[in-house]
Amino acid sequence: SIPTISIVTERDNLFDPATGIYLNPSGRGVQWERPVSVEIIGEDGVGRYQTDAGLRIMGFTSRNLNTTPKLNMRLLFKKQYGDAKLDYPLLGPEGPDEFNTIALRGNIRDAWVTEHSGFGSALYIGDEWAKRAQFDMGQPAPRGTFAHIYLNGMYWGLYNPTERPDDDFAETYLGGDRSEYDVVKYCCPDRHIAGSIDAWDDLLAASRSGLGDTASYQRVQGNNPDGSSNPSFPVLIDVDNQIDYAINGQYHAQVDWPGNYYVIRDRIEGRSEGFKFITWDNDIPFGGGNPNSGNKVQTAPGNNWWTESPGEMDIALRANPDYRIRFADRVYKHYHHGGAMTVENNIARWKWL
């Protein structure tokens, strides 16, 4: 009922003790990228598309083979291997027709291989549910799907191929040119993967100084204290986007939310709407896999996931009365009258997946 992605390469590219990327999963960068053949096979068993590409291991704690043998991977499409882009609508009509890269998420803490490792029962769809919830709230979010993955003909499990919210993603969904975007993420090896980290550091600094008063709250939005635009103030934050990111995060209660994240900002002043917050890596959702458990819910500050992250903005913004009213308005929007987070729509999203 779902497609297959077959990845074929020389065995040593994966499993050589010294140079294989699968046995050396901590290796990062182009030096730990290996050439592979990629074939997409339809649900009917018929080949749909083939090209050569690069393959890397992806992730942070999920790189540990002692945690899981089912590693996250990433396909990179480059002229040096084959097609410069994946020229196939892998994600269906909601997604683009071509991709520079595809993340192959094993959702390793929400899968059978880790079901009995202390993270609760395997739901498989927690991360994809959270991404689609953000999209249904009217915000940019990575599209994803499900596929069987084979490595050199061996079945490697159910994966969640998804877009990576990078500068190419920004160009596709937000317009402009990819070179005009700053993209910052949680870590490793660099926190920024496109553009500059300077504006993000400025927003962090402003948040740490406090956003409770009207002037500071308006300034990070590029405004004078009365709310009128001031071209000399950079727009650092899309407040409505940040609120929707927080509403979604407080609902799915992913264990390392909000510290595992992507943020994207258009640098072109006069056009920029500030940083947009993209949900990412929600494979320990709903109380660690148990929707009835509150012991792991990450909805309040007080742990290390709230530093150097969107949590710093959330803490500072909560002190502002205008922000709290704006937050309440968006809660009403999403939880009532057919909004994205109504019980009916949450259930429908779950059943659709």
mmCIF file of C-alpha atoms in Angstrom:
data_model
loop_
_atom_site.group_PDB
_atom_site.id
_atom_site.type_symbol
_atom_site.label_atom_id
_atom_site.label_comp_id
_atom_site.label_asym_id
_atom_site.label_seq_id
_atom_site.Cartn_x
_atom_site.Cartn_y
_atom_site.Cartn_z
ATOM 1 C CA SER A 1 0.000 0.000 0.000
ATOM 2 C CA ILE A 2 3.048 2.312 0.114
ATOM 3 C CA PRO A 3 6.014 2.763 -2.255
ATOM 4 C CA THR A 4 9.511 1.359 -1.926
ATOM 5 C CA ILE A 5 12.843 3.193 -2.119
ATOM 6 C CA SER A 6 15.666 0.844 -3.061
ATOM 7 C CA ILE A 7 19.197 2.068 -2.313
ATOM 8 C CA VAL A 8 22.103 0.102 -3.815
ATOM 9 C CA THR A 9 25.826 0.710 -3.375
ATOM 10 C CA GLU A 10 29.099 -1.097 -2.852
ATOM 11 C CA ARG A 11 28.884 -3.015 0.410
ATOM 12 C CA ASP A 12 32.004 -1.323 1.791
ATOM 13 C CA ASN A 13 30.364 2.094 1.383
ATOM 14 C CA LEU A 14 27.992 1.045 4.146
ATOM 15 C CA PHE A 15 29.667 -1.637 6.215
ATOM 16 C CA ASP A 16 33.439 -1.352 5.959
ATOM 17 C CA PRO A 17 34.676 -1.040 9.574
ATOM 18 C CA ALA A 18 36.931 1.899 8.730
ATOM 19 C CA THR A 19 35.147 3.733 5.906
ATOM 20 C CA GLY A 20 31.550 2.500 5.845
ATOM 21 C CA ILE A 21 29.074 5.198 6.811
ATOM 22 C CA TYR A 22 26.730 2.796 8.582
ATOM 23 C CA LEU A 23 29.415 1.448 10.899
ATOM 24 C CA ASN A 24 30.807 4.952 11.483
ATOM 25 C CA PRO A 25 27.559 6.872 11.958
ATOM 26 C CA SER A 26 29.122 9.803 13.819
ATOM 27 C CA GLY A 27 30.906 10.853 10.629
ATOM 28 C CA ARG A 28 29.518 14.094 9.185
ATOM 29 C CA GLY A 29 29.961 16.144 6.064
ATOM 30 C CA VAL A 30 30.821 15.391 2.470
ATOM 31 C CA GLN A 31 33.714 13.145 3.492
ATOM 32 C CA TRP A 32 31.120 10.773 4.941
ATOM 33 C CA GLU A 33 28.891 10.813 1.864
ATOM 34 C CA ARG A 34 28.825 7.757 -0.400
ATOM 35 C CA PRO A 35 27.527 7.255 -3.973
ATOM 36 C CA VAL A 36 24.379 5.157 -4.310
ATOM 37 C CA SER A 37 21.760 4.195 -6.847
ATOM 38 C CA VAL A 38 18.226 5.201 -5.859
ATOM 39 C CA GLU A 39 15.116 3.623 -7.357
ATOM 40 C CA ILE A 40 11.543 4.503 -6.460
ATOM 41 C CA ILE A 41 9.176 1.565 -6.926
ATOM 42 C CA GLY A 42 5.426 2.098 -6.916
ATOM 43 C CA GLU A 43 2.858 0.278 -4.834
ATOM 44 C CA ASP A 44 2.276 -2.009 -7.813
ATOM 45 C CA GLY A 45 5.917 -3.107 -7.864
ATOM 46 C CA VAL A 46 6.728 -1.142 -11.022
ATOM 47 C CA GLY A 47 9.766 1.138 -11.092
ATOM 48 C CA ARG A 48 8.871 4.819 -11.248
ATOM 49 C CA TYR A 49 12.196 6.637 -11.188
ATOM 50 C CA GLN A 50 15.932 5.970 -10.899
ATOM 51 C CA THR A 51 18.988 8.149 -10.464
ATOM 52 C CA ASP A 52 22.314 8.101 -8.636
ATOM 53 C CA ALA A 53 22.811 10.227 -5.541
ATOM 54 C CA GLY A 54 24.858 10.689 -2.376
ATOM 55 C CA LEU A 55 23.918 9.044 0.922
ATOM 56 C CA ARG A 56 24.760 10.250 4.449
ATOM 57 C CA ILE A 57 23.765 9.202 7.940
ATOM 58 C CA MET A 58 21.584 11.849 9.590
ATOM 59 C CA GLY A 59 20.644 12.846 13.114
ATOM 60 C CA PHE A 60 22.050 13.456 16.576
ATOM 61 C CA THR A 61 21.359 10.839 19.266
ATOM 62 C CA SER A 62 19.857 8.616 16.571
ATOM 63 C CA ARG A 63 23.369 8.055 15.188
ATOM 64 C CA ASN A 64 24.111 5.696 18.063
ATOM 65 C CA LEU A 65 23.954 2.062 16.939
ATOM 66 C CA ASN A 66 23.572 1.045 20.579
ATOM 67 C CA THR A 67 20.280 2.969 20.591
ATOM 68 C CA THR A 68 18.975 1.565 17.331
ATOM 69 C CA PRO A 69 20.253 -0.376 14.324
ATOM 70 C CA LYS A 70 17.762 1.548 12.162
ATOM 71 C CA LEU A 71 19.651 4.752 11.388
ATOM 72 C CA ASN A 72 18.231 7.899 9.835
ATOM 73 C CA MET A 73 19.706 8.670 6.424
ATOM 74 C CA ARG A 74 19.659 11.489 3.891
ATOM 75 C CA LEU A 75 19.785 11.354 0.099
ATOM 76 C CA LEU A 76 21.526 14.246 -1.674
ATOM 77 C CA PHE A 77 20.955 14.756 -5.389
ATOM 78 C CA LYS A 78 23.915 16.228 -7.283
ATOM 79 C CA LYS A 79 25.182 16.401 -10.867
ATOM 80 C CA GLN A 80 28.347 14.545 -9.865
ATOM 81 C CA TYR A 81 26.255 11.434 -9.255
ATOM 82 C CA GLY A 82 23.257 11.692 -11.573
ATOM 83 C CA ASP A 83 20.293 14.048 -11.738
ATOM 84 C CA ALA A 84 20.986 17.436 -10.121
ATOM 85 C CA LYS A 85 17.600 17.102 -8.380
ATOM 86 C CA LEU A 86 15.214 14.282 -7.639
ATOM 87 C CA ASP A 87 12.761 14.867 -10.476
ATOM 88 C CA TYR A 88 9.792 12.931 -9.130
ATOM 89 C CA PRO A 89 6.782 13.967 -6.969
ATOM 90 C CA LEU A 90 7.681 11.604 -4.136
ATOM 91 C CA LEU A 91 5.449 13.394 -1.635
ATOM 92 C CA GLY A 92 2.382 13.505 -3.832
ATOM 93 C CA PRO A 93 0.362 16.537 -4.938
ATOM 94 C CA GLU A 94 1.012 18.480 -1.694
ATOM 95 C CA GLY A 95 4.764 18.465 -2.246
ATOM 96 C CA PRO A 96 7.060 19.807 -4.967
ATOM 97 C CA ASP A 97 8.032 17.950 -8.135
ATOM 98 C CA GLU A 98 11.777 18.081 -7.449
ATOM 99 C CA PHE A 99 14.118 17.947 -4.458
ATOM 100 C CA ASN A 100 17.762 18.694 -3.675
ATOM 101 C CA THR A 101 17.634 16.323 -0.733
ATOM 102 C CA ILE A 102 15.278 13.915 1.026
ATOM 103 C CA ALA A 103 15.539 12.998 4.711
ATOM 104 C CA LEU A 104 14.824 9.324 5.360
ATOM 105 C CA ARG A 105 13.513 9.434 8.905
ATOM 106 C CA GLY A 106 13.324 6.136 10.752
ATOM 107 C CA ASN A 107 11.502 7.880 13.621
ATOM 108 C CA ILE A 108 13.611 5.581 15.718
ATOM 109 C CA ARG A 109 12.021 6.299 19.108
ATOM 110 C CA ASP A 110 8.569 5.822 17.638
ATOM 111 C CA ALA A 111 9.233 2.509 15.900
ATOM 112 C CA TRP A 112 9.231 -1.205 16.641
ATOM 113 C CA VAL A 113 13.017 -1.362 17.150
ATOM 114 C CA THR A 114 12.784 0.901 20.207
ATOM 115 C CA GLU A 115 9.292 0.119 21.439
ATOM 116 C CA HIS A 116 10.682 -1.598 24.527
ATOM 117 C CA SER A 117 13.548 0.805 25.231
ATOM 118 C CA GLY A 118 11.682 3.026 27.693
ATOM 119 C CA PHE A 119 10.112 5.464 25.224
ATOM 120 C CA GLY A 120 6.646 3.940 25.262
ATOM 121 C CA SER A 121 4.749 2.108 22.577
ATOM 122 C CA ALA A 122 5.449 2.618 18.881
ATOM 123 C CA LEU A 123 2.994 4.953 17.186
ATOM 124 C CA TYR A 124 5.086 5.379 13.991
ATOM 125 C CA ILE A 125 3.187 8.496 12.929
ATOM 126 C CA GLY A 126 3.829 11.018 15.715
ATOM 127 C CA ASP A 127 6.312 13.174 13.808
ATOM 128 C CA GLU A 128 4.289 13.171 10.608
ATOM 129 C CA TRP A 129 1.143 14.048 12.585
ATOM 130 C CA ALA A 130 2.893 17.058 14.147
ATOM 131 C CA LYS A 131 4.201 18.302 10.792
ATOM 132 C CA ARG A 132 0.775 18.016 9.189
ATOM 133 C CA ALA A 133 -0.848 19.739 12.150
ATOM 134 C CA GLN A 134 1.478 22.725 11.663
ATOM 135 C CA PHE A 135 0.646 22.774 7.952
ATOM 136 C CA ASP A 136 -3.091 22.609 8.705
ATOM 137 C CA MET A 137 -2.678 25.640 10.978
ATOM 138 C CA GLY A 138 -1.696 27.608 7.879
ATOM 139 C CA GLN A 139 2.049 27.567 8.518
ATOM 140 C CA PRO A 140 4.953 26.260 6.416
ATOM 141 C CA ALA A 141 5.869 22.707 7.397
ATOM 142 C CA PRO A 142 7.825 19.876 5.782
ATOM 143 C CA ARG A 143 5.764 17.428 3.797
ATOM 144 C CA GLY A 144 6.381 13.753 4.351
ATOM 145 C CA THR A 145 5.193 10.294 3.344
ATOM 146 C CA PHE A 146 5.930 6.673 4.191
ATOM 147 C CA ALA A 147 7.981 4.137 2.249
ATOM 148 C CA HIS A 148 9.688 0.786 2.623
ATOM 149 C CA ILE A 149 13.481 1.141 2.458
ATOM 150 C CA TYR A 150 15.798 -1.535 1.084
ATOM 151 C CA LEU A 151 19.599 -1.400 1.359
ATOM 152 C CA ASN A 152 21.315 -3.596 -1.223
ATOM 153 C CA GLY A 153 18.173 -5.674 -1.481
ATOM 154 C CA MET A 154 17.783 -6.159 2.284
ATOM 155 C CA TYR A 155 14.581 -4.874 3.859
ATOM 156 C CA TRP A 156 15.507 -2.047 6.241
ATOM 157 C CA GLY A 157 12.089 -1.114 7.555
ATOM 158 C CA LEU A 158 9.351 1.473 7.373
ATOM 159 C CA TYR A 159 10.695 5.003 6.918
ATOM 160 C CA ASN A 160 9.224 8.484 6.721
ATOM 161 C CA PRO A 161 10.813 10.305 3.738
ATOM 162 C CA THR A 162 10.374 14.012 4.297
ATOM 163 C CA GLU A 163 11.501 17.410 3.147
ATOM 164 C CA ARG A 164 14.345 19.043 5.017
ATOM 165 C CA PRO A 165 13.361 22.605 6.044
ATOM 166 C CA ASP A 166 16.470 24.250 4.578
ATOM 167 C CA ASP A 167 17.065 27.156 2.193
ATOM 168 C CA ASP A 168 15.767 25.147 -0.768
ATOM 169 C CA PHE A 169 12.574 24.457 1.174
ATOM 170 C CA ALA A 170 12.318 28.197 1.932
ATOM 171 C CA GLU A 171 12.656 29.131 -1.728
ATOM 172 C CA THR A 172 10.000 26.581 -2.716
ATOM 173 C CA TYR A 173 7.342 27.662 -0.224
ATOM 174 C CA LEU A 174 8.225 31.230 0.760
ATOM 175 C CA GLY A 175 9.514 32.616 -2.539
ATOM 176 C CA GLY A 176 12.608 34.546 -3.483
ATOM 177 C CA ASP A 177 15.978 32.862 -3.913
ATOM 178 C CA ARG A 178 17.503 30.322 -1.548
ATOM 179 C CA SER A 179 20.582 32.546 -1.125
ATOM 180 C CA GLU A 180 18.375 35.141 0.616
ATOM 181 C CA TYR A 181 17.505 32.976 3.628
ATOM 182 C CA ASP A 182 19.020 32.328 7.028
ATOM 183 C CA VAL A 183 18.377 28.804 8.281
ATOM 184 C CA VAL A 184 19.280 27.773 11.844
ATOM 185 C CA LYS A 185 18.767 24.392 13.507
ATOM 186 C CA TYR A 186 19.426 22.645 16.787
ATOM 187 C CA CYS A 187 23.025 21.609 16.161
ATOM 188 C CA CYS A 188 25.751 19.678 14.508
ATOM 189 C CA PRO A 189 28.234 20.400 13.133
ATOM 190 C CA ASP A 190 27.028 23.999 12.712
ATOM 191 C CA ARG A 191 23.804 25.503 14.020
ATOM 192 C CA HIS A 192 23.239 27.539 10.874
ATOM 193 C CA ILE A 193 23.051 25.682 7.579
ATOM 194 C CA ALA A 194 22.382 28.646 5.291
ATOM 195 C CA GLY A 195 23.026 32.380 5.403
ATOM 196 C CA SER A 196 24.068 33.814 8.754
ATOM 197 C CA ILE A 197 23.261 33.136 12.403
ATOM 198 C CA ASP A 198 23.557 36.837 13.343
ATOM 199 C CA ALA A 199 19.836 37.680 13.220
ATOM 200 C CA TRP A 200 19.001 34.577 15.292
ATOM 201 C CA ASP A 201 21.575 35.616 17.875
ATOM 202 C CA ASP A 202 20.018 39.091 17.908
ATOM 203 C CA LEU A 203 16.598 37.576 18.590
ATOM 204 C CA LEU A 204 18.021 35.388 21.346
ATOM 205 C CA ALA A 205 19.685 38.436 22.918
ATOM 206 C CA ALA A 206 16.478 40.471 22.745
ATOM 207 C CA SER A 207 14.539 37.614 24.336
ATOM 208 C CA ARG A 208 17.040 37.292 27.156
ATOM 209 C CA SER A 209 16.803 41.033 27.780
ATOM 210 C CA GLY A 210 13.034 40.739 28.022
ATOM 211 C CA LEU A 211 10.061 41.241 25.731
ATOM 212 C CA GLY A 212 7.510 42.100 28.397
ATOM 213 C CA ASP A 213 7.302 45.820 27.628
ATOM 214 C CA THR A 214 5.604 47.219 24.556
ATOM 215 C CA ALA A 215 8.689 48.807 23.000
ATOM 216 C CA SER A 216 10.834 45.648 23.009
ATOM 217 C CA TYR A 217 7.921 43.468 21.873
ATOM 218 C CA GLN A 218 7.221 45.744 18.922
ATOM 219 C CA ARG A 219 10.883 46.232 18.065
ATOM 220 C CA VAL A 220 11.579 42.544 17.355
ATOM 221 C CA GLN A 221 8.657 42.774 14.921
ATOM 222 C CA GLY A 222 10.342 45.717 13.183
ATOM 223 C CA ASN A 223 7.940 48.275 14.662
ATOM 224 C CA ASN A 224 7.907 51.469 16.678
ATOM 225 C CA PRO A 225 6.284 51.230 20.134
ATOM 226 C CA ASP A 226 2.933 52.289 18.617
ATOM 227 C CA GLY A 227 3.039 49.329 16.225
ATOM 228 C CA SER A 228 3.903 51.307 13.099
ATOM 229 C CA SER A 229 6.641 49.878 10.886
ATOM 230 C CA ASN A 230 10.163 51.241 11.304
ATOM 231 C CA PRO A 231 12.415 50.363 8.337
ATOM 232 C CA SER A 232 15.522 50.827 10.492
ATOM 233 C CA PHE A 233 14.462 47.928 12.765
ATOM 234 C CA PRO A 234 14.985 44.444 11.312
ATOM 235 C CA VAL A 235 11.960 42.149 11.490
ATOM 236 C CA LEU A 236 13.191 39.291 13.677
ATOM 237 C CA ILE A 237 10.092 37.241 14.462
ATOM 238 C CA ASP A 238 6.814 36.210 12.873
ATOM 239 C CA VAL A 239 4.750 36.261 16.069
ATOM 240 C CA ASP A 240 1.691 34.437 14.720
ATOM 241 C CA ASN A 241 3.917 31.695 13.336
ATOM 242 C CA GLN A 242 5.710 31.416 16.692
ATOM 243 C CA ILE A 243 2.369 31.150 18.501
ATOM 244 C CA ASP A 244 1.147 28.373 16.207
ATOM 245 C CA TYR A 245 4.470 26.564 16.672
ATOM 246 C CA ALA A 246 3.939 26.781 20.453
ATOM 247 C CA ILE A 247 0.294 25.658 20.316
ATOM 248 C CA ASN A 248 1.259 22.628 18.244
ATOM 249 C CA GLY A 249 4.229 21.826 20.484
ATOM 250 C CA GLN A 250 2.195 22.093 23.656
ATOM 251 C CA TYR A 251 -0.315 19.676 22.168
ATOM 252 C CA HIS A 252 2.040 16.952 20.916
ATOM 253 C CA ALA A 253 4.412 17.438 23.905
ATOM 254 C CA GLN A 254 7.418 15.949 22.101
ATOM 255 C CA VAL A 255 10.009 15.115 24.759
ATOM 256 C CA ASP A 256 12.779 17.336 23.337
ATOM 257 C CA TRP A 257 10.490 20.137 22.154
ATOM 258 C CA PRO A 258 11.175 23.051 21.707
ATOM 259 C CA GLY A 259 14.906 22.421 21.640
ATOM 260 C CA ASN A 260 14.975 20.346 18.459
ATOM 261 C CA TYR A 261 13.982 22.792 15.755
ATOM 262 C CA TYR A 262 14.541 24.598 12.477
ATOM 263 C CA VAL A 263 13.976 28.333 11.995
ATOM 264 C CA ILE A 264 13.980 30.227 8.691
ATOM 265 C CA ARG A 265 14.205 33.965 7.980
ATOM 266 C CA ASP A 266 14.091 35.917 4.755
ATOM 267 C CA ARG A 267 16.952 38.450 4.969
ATOM 268 C CA ILE A 268 15.464 40.900 2.455
ATOM 269 C CA GLU A 269 14.309 43.824 4.589
ATOM 270 C CA GLY A 270 10.965 45.228 3.539
ATOM 271 C CA ARG A 271 9.881 41.718 2.580
ATOM 272 C CA SER A 272 10.988 39.728 5.591
ATOM 273 C CA GLU A 273 8.352 38.518 8.055
ATOM 274 C CA GLY A 274 10.972 37.472 10.595
ATOM 275 C CA PHE A 275 11.969 34.018 11.739
ATOM 276 C CA LYS A 276 9.461 31.266 11.088
ATOM 277 C CA PHE A 277 9.545 28.257 13.394
ATOM 278 C CA ILE A 278 9.402 24.788 11.848
ATOM 279 C CA THR A 279 8.472 21.709 13.861
ATOM 280 C CA TRP A 280 11.034 18.930 13.538
ATOM 281 C CA ASP A 281 11.956 15.516 14.956
ATOM 282 C CA ASN A 282 8.846 14.734 16.962
ATOM 283 C CA ASP A 283 9.431 10.998 17.390
ATOM 284 C CA ILE A 284 8.793 10.951 21.160
ATOM 285 C CA PRO A 285 5.365 12.632 21.093
ATOM 286 C CA PHE A 286 2.302 12.540 23.298
ATOM 287 C CA GLY A 287 4.018 11.925 26.610
ATOM 288 C CA GLY A 288 6.700 9.645 25.176
ATOM 289 C CA GLY A 289 4.296 7.464 23.238
ATOM 290 C CA ASN A 290 1.590 7.317 25.909
ATOM 291 C CA PRO A 291 -1.085 9.989 25.422
ATOM 292 C CA ASN A 292 -2.381 9.371 28.966
ATOM 293 C CA SER A 293 1.002 9.998 30.605
ATOM 294 C CA GLY A 294 1.892 13.479 31.795
ATOM 295 C CA ASN A 295 5.305 12.665 33.246
ATOM 296 C CA LYS A 296 7.239 13.630 30.109
ATOM 297 C CA VAL A 297 5.177 16.522 28.809
ATOM 298 C CA GLN A 298 7.497 19.395 27.865
ATOM 299 C CA THR A 299 5.055 22.294 27.995
ATOM 300 C CA ALA A 300 6.739 24.443 30.650
ATOM 301 C CA PRO A 301 10.228 25.926 30.962
ATOM 302 C CA GLY A 302 12.767 24.361 33.242
ATOM 303 C CA ASN A 303 14.888 21.941 31.240
ATOM 304 C CA ASN A 304 17.855 22.285 28.916
ATOM 305 C CA TRP A 305 15.677 22.044 25.792
ATOM 306 C CA TRP A 306 14.481 25.596 26.468
ATOM 307 C CA THR A 307 17.903 27.231 25.987
ATOM 308 C CA GLU A 308 19.433 28.337 22.685
ATOM 309 C CA SER A 309 16.074 27.493 21.129
ATOM 310 C CA PRO A 310 12.598 28.841 20.339
ATOM 311 C CA GLY A 311 11.899 28.253 24.026
ATOM 312 C CA GLU A 312 13.844 31.422 24.807
ATOM 313 C CA MET A 313 11.357 33.464 22.769
ATOM 314 C CA ASP A 314 8.409 31.658 24.334
ATOM 315 C CA ILE A 315 9.561 32.421 27.879
ATOM 316 C CA ALA A 316 10.151 36.103 27.109
ATOM 317 C CA LEU A 317 6.948 36.607 25.139
ATOM 318 C CA ARG A 318 4.745 35.126 27.861
ATOM 319 C CA ALA A 319 5.534 38.196 29.971
ATOM 320 C CA ASN A 320 3.876 40.526 27.460
ATOM 321 C CA PRO A 321 0.123 41.182 27.923
ATOM 322 C CA ASP A 322 -0.450 42.007 24.245
ATOM 323 C CA TYR A 323 1.197 38.737 23.272
ATOM 324 C CA ARG A 324 -0.978 36.784 25.709
ATOM 325 C CA ILE A 325 -4.127 38.219 24.147
ATOM 326 C CA ARG A 326 -2.797 37.405 20.684
ATOM 327 C CA PHE A 327 -1.984 33.878 21.862
ATOM 328 C CA ALA A 328 -5.490 33.442 23.257
ATOM 329 C CA ASP A 329 -6.990 34.607 19.963
ATOM 330 C CA ARG A 330 -5.060 31.978 18.028
ATOM 331 C CA VAL A 331 -5.946 29.263 20.526
ATOM 332 C CA TYR A 332 -9.589 30.154 19.905
ATOM 333 C CA LYS A 333 -9.028 30.097 16.134
ATOM 334 C CA HIS A 334 -7.437 26.636 16.102
ATOM 335 C CA TYR A 335 -9.551 24.922 18.776
ATOM 336 C CA HIS A 336 -13.014 26.097 17.703
ATOM 337 C CA HIS A 337 -15.304 26.272 14.679
ATOM 338 C CA GLY A 338 -13.510 23.666 12.568
ATOM 339 C CA GLY A 339 -9.991 24.873 13.390
ATOM 340 C CA ALA A 340 -6.930 22.715 12.820
ATOM 341 C CA MET A 341 -6.694 21.549 16.457
ATOM 342 C CA THR A 342 -10.299 20.632 17.116
ATOM 343 C CA VAL A 343 -10.853 17.113 18.390
ATOM 344 C CA GLU A 344 -12.530 16.135 15.115
ATOM 345 C CA ASN A 345 -9.649 17.374 12.961
ATOM 346 C CA ASN A 346 -6.985 15.894 15.230
ATOM 347 C CA ILE A 347 -8.688 12.502 14.989
ATOM 348 C CA ALA A 348 -9.185 12.832 11.224
ATOM 349 C CA ARG A 349 -5.483 13.655 10.761
ATOM 350 C CA TRP A 350 -4.531 10.620 12.843
ATOM 351 C CA LYS A 351 -6.826 8.278 10.918
ATOM 352 C CA TRP A 352 -5.667 9.641 7.549
ATOM 353 C CA LEU A 353 -2.070 8.758 8.419
#
